[in-house]
Short mmCIF file of C-alpha atoms in Angstrom, two decimals:
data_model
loop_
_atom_site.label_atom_id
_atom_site.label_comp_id
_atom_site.label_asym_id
_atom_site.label_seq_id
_atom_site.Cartn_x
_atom_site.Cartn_y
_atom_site.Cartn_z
CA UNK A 1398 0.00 0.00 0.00
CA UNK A 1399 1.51 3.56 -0.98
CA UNK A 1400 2.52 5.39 2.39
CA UNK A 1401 3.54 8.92 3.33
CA UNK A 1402 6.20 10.01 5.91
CA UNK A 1403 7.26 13.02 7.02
CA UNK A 1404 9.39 12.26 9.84
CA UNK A 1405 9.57 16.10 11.45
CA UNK A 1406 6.38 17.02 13.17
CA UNK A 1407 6.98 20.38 13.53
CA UNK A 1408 10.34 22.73 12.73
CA UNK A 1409 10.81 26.12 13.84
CA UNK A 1410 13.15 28.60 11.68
CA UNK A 1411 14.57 31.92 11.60
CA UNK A 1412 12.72 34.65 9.52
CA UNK A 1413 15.39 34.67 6.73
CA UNK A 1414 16.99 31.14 7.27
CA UNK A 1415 16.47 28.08 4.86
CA UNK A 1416 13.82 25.57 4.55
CA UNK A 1417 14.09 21.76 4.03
CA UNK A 1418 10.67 20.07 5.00
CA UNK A 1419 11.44 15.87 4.68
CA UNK A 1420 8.95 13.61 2.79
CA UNK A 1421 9.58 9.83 1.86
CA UNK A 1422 7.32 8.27 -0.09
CA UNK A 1423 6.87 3.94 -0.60
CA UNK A 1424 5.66 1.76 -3.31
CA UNK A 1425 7.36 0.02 -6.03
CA UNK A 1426 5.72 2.24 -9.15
CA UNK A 1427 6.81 5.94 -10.39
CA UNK A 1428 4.92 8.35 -7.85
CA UNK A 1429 2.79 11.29 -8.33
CA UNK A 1430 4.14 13.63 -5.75
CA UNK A 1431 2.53 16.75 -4.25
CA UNK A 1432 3.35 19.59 -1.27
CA UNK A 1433 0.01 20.93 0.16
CA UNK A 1434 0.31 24.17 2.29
CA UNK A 1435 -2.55 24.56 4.88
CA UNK A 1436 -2.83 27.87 6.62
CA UNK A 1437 -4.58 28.13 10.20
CA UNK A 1438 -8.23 27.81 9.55
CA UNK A 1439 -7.74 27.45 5.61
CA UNK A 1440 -7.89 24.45 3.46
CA UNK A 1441 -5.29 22.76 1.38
CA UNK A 1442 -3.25 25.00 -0.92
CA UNK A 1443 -1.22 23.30 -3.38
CA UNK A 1444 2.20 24.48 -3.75
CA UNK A 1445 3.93 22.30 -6.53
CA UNK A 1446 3.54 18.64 -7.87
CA UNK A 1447 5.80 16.34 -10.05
CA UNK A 1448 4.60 13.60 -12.28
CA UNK A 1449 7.61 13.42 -14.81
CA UNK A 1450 10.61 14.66 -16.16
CA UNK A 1451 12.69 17.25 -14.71
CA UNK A 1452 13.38 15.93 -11.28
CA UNK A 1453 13.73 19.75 -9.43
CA UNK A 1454 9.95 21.46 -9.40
CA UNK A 1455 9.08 24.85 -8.65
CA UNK A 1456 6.15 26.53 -7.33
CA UNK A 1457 4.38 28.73 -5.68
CA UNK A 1458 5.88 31.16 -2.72
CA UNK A 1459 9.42 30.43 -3.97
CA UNK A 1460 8.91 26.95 -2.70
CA UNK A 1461 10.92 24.01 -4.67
CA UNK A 1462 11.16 20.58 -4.24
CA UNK A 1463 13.58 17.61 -6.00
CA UNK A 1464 12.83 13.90 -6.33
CA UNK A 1465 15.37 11.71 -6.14
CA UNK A 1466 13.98 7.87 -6.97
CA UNK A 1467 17.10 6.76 -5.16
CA UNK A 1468 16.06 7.69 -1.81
CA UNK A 1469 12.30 7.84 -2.23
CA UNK A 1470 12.31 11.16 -1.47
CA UNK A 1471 10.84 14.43 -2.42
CA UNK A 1472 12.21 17.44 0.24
CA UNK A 1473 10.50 20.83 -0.27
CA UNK A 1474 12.90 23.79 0.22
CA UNK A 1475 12.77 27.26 0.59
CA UNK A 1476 15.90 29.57 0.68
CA UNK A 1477 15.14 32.41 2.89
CA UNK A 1478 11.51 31.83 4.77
CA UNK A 1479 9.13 34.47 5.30
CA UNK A 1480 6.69 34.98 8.52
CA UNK A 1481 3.74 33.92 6.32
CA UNK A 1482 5.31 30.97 5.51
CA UNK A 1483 3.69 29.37 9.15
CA UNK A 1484 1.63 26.78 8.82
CA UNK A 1485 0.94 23.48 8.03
CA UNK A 1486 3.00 21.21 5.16
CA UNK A 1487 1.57 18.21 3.83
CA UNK A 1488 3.31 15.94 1.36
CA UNK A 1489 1.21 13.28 -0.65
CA UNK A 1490 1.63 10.70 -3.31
CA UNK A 1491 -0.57 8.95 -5.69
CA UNK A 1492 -0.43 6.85 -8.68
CA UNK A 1493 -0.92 6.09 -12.25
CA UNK A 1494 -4.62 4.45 -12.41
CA UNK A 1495 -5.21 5.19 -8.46
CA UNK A 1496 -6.64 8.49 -8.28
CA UNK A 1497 -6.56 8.95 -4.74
CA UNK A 1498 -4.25 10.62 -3.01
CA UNK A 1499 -2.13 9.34 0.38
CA UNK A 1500 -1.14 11.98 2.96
CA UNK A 1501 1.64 12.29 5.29
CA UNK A 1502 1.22 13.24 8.82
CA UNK A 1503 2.33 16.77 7.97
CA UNK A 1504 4.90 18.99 9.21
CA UNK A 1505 4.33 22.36 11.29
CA UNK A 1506 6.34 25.08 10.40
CA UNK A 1507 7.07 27.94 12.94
CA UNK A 1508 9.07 31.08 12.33
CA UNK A 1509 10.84 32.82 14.43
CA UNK A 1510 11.95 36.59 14.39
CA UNK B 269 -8.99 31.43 -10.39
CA UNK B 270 -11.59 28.79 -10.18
CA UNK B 271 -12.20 27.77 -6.72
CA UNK B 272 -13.68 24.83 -5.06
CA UNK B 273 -16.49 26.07 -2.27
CA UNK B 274 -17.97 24.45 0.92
CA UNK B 275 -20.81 25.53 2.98
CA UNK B 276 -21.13 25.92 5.82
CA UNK B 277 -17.18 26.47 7.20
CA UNK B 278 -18.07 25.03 10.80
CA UNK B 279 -21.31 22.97 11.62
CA UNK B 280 -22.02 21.42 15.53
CA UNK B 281 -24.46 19.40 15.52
CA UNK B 282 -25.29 16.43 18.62
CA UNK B 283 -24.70 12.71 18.52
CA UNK B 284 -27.53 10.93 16.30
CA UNK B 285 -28.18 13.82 13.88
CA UNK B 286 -27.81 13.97 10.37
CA UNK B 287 -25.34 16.47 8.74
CA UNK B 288 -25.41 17.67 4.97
CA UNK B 289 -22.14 19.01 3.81
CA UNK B 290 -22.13 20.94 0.33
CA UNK B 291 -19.60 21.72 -1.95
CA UNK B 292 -20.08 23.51 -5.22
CA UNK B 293 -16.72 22.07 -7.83
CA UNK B 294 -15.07 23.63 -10.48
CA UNK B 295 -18.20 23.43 -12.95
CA UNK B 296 -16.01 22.04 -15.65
CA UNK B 297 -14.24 19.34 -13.27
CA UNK B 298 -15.92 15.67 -13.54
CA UNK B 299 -14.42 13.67 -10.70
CA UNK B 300 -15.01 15.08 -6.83
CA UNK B 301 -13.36 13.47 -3.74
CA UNK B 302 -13.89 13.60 -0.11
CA UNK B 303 -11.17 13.77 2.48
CA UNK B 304 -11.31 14.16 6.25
CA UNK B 305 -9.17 15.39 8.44
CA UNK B 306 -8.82 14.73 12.46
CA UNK B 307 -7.91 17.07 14.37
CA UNK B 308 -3.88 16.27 14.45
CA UNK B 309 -4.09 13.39 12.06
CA UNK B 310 -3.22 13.34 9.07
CA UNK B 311 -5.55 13.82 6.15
CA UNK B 312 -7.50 10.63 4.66
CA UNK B 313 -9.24 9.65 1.47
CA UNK B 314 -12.80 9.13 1.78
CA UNK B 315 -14.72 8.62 -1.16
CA UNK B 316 -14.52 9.38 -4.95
CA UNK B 317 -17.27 9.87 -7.41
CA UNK B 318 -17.37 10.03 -11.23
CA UNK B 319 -20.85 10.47 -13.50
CA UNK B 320 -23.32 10.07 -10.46
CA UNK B 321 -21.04 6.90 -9.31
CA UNK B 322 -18.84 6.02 -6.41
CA UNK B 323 -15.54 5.20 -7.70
CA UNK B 324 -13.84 4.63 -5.63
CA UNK B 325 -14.17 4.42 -1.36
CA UNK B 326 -11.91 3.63 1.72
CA UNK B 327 -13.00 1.60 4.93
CA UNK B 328 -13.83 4.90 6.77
CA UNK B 329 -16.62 5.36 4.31
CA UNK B 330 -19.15 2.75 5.99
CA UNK B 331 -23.06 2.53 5.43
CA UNK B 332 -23.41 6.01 7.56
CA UNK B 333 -22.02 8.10 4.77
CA UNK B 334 -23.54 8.65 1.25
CA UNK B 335 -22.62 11.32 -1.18
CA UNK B 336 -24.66 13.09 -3.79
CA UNK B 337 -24.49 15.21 -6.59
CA UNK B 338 -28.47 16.15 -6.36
CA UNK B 339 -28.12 19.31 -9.31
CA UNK B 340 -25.24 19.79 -12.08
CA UNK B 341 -23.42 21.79 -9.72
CA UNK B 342 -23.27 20.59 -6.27
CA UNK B 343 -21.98 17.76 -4.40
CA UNK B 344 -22.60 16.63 -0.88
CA UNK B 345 -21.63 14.27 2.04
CA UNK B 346 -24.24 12.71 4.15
CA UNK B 347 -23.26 11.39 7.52
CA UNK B 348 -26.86 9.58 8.47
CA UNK B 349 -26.41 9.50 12.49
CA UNK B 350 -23.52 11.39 13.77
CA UNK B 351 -20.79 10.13 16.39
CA UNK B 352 -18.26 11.68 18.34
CA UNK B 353 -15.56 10.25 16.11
CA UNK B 354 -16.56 11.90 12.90
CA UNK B 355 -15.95 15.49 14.24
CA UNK B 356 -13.09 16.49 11.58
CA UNK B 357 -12.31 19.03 9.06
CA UNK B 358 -14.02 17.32 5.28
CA UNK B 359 -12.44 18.65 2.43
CA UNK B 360 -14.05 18.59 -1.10
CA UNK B 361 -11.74 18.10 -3.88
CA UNK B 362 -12.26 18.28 -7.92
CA UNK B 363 -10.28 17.58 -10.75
CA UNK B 364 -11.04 17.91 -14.50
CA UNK B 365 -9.88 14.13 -15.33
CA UNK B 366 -9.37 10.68 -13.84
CA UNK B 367 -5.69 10.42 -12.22
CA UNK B 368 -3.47 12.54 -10.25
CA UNK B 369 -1.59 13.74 -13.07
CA UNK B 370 -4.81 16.10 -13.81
CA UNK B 371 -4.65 17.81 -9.94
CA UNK B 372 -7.07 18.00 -7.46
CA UNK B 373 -8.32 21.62 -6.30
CA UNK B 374 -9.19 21.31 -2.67
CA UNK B 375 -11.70 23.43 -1.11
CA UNK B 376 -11.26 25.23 2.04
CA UNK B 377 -13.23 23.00 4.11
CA UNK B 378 -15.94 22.13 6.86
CA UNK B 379 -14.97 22.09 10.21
CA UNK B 380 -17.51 19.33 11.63
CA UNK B 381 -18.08 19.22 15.26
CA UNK B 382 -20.40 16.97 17.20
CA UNK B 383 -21.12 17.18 20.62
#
C-alpha cells in the first residue's frame, strides 16, 4: 500500500533562514508527488507537484522541491523563509490508475523573528 | 482562479443527527473526492465519485455516509447519524480528469463538530 512520511512534526526557523521540509514516499511504481500548504483555519493550498521529467519542481511562494527515486524522497525547500510561511506542510503521493491521493502526517512550520 | 467552495465552514451538531455538507466544484471538473481530516491526524481519502457513481471508497466510508451530486453543480456528504468520532475538518476536492496527473483543487473545508 503507498505510504507517506514526514518524519519532522513540527520545525521552527529563523525569519530569513532556509527551509528543508522531509517527505519519503513507498511503493514500487513511479509516484505522483505533491506539497500541500494549509494555513490556520484554511484548506489545502497546493504548492507544486511532479509527475515526470525534470526531477527539481518549482512553485508557488518560492517553494521548490527535487525527487530523487534513489532515496524515495521528495524534500521541499525554501531559501530564505518568510513569517507567512507558518503553517501546516503536507506531502502526498498517488499513482498512475489510483486516483486517490495518500497523505503524510504533515509537518508544522514555525518562524521565528 | 476557479475555486472549489464548501458551505457551511463550521457545523455542531449532537450525537444521532444527520449532517449535509455541500460543496459547489469547479463546474467544468468531472471527478469530486472527499477527504477528512482529524484534528492532528493526518488527512485521509474518503470517497470518490465520477458520472453520479462512487468510484472509488476507503474503509472509513461505511453505510453512515452517502454522497450526492443532487443538481449539475453541487456535491454533498451525508453522515446519516452522527458520532463523536466523525468530528473532523471534510475537504471537497475536484479535478477535470481521472488520475493525479490532472490535480485536485481542494476546497477550504468544513470544520464538523459533534457534541
Amino acid at each position: 500500500a503507498q505510504s507517506v512520511t514526514q518524519p519532522d512534526i513540527h520545525i521552527t526557523v529563523s525569519e530569513g533562514a532556509s527551509l528543508e521540509l522531509r517527505c519519503n514516499y513507498s511503493y514500487g511504481a513511479t509516484p505522483y508527488l505533491f506539497w500541500y500548504v494549509q494555513s490556520p483555519g484554511q484548506g489545502l493550498q497546493l504548492l507544486l507537484k511532479y509527475f515526470s521529467g525534470d526531477t527539481l519542481v518549482q512553485g508557488i511562494k518560492g517553494f521548490e522541491a527535487e525527487f530523487k527515486r534513489s532515496q524515495s524522497s521528495f524534500n521541499l525547500r525554501k531559501p530564505s523563509v518568510h513569517w507567512s510561511d507558518a503553517a501546516e506542510y503536507f506531502c502526498a503521493v498517488a499513482y498512475f490508475g489510483n486516483e486517490k491521493l495518500t497523505f503524510g502526517t504533515g509537518t508544522r512550520l514555525t518562524i521565528i523573528p | 482562479e476557479p475555486e472549489v467552495t464548501q458551505t457551511p465552514s463550521h457545523q455542531v451538531t449532537q450525537m444521532g443527527q444527520e449532517v449535509i455538507l455541500r460543496c459547489v466544484p469547479i463546474s467544468n471538473h468531472l471527478y469530486f473526492y472527499w477527504y477528512r481530516q482529524i484534528l492532528g491526524q493526518k488527512v485521509e481519502f474518503l470517497v470518490s465519485f465520477y458520472n453520479n457513481e462512487i468510484s472509488e471508497k476507503s474503509e472509513i466510508f461505511d453505510d453512515q455516509f452517502s454522497v450526492e451530486r443532487p443538481d449539475g453543480s453541487n456535491f454533498t456528504l451525508k453522515i446519516r447519524s452522527t458520532k463523536l468520532e466523525d468530528s473532523a475538518m471534510y475537504f471537497c476536492a475536484s479535478s477535470p480528469g481521472q488520475g493525479a496527473n490532472y490535480g485536485y483543487t481542494f476546497g477550504s473545508g468544513t470544520r464538523l463538530t459533534v457534541v
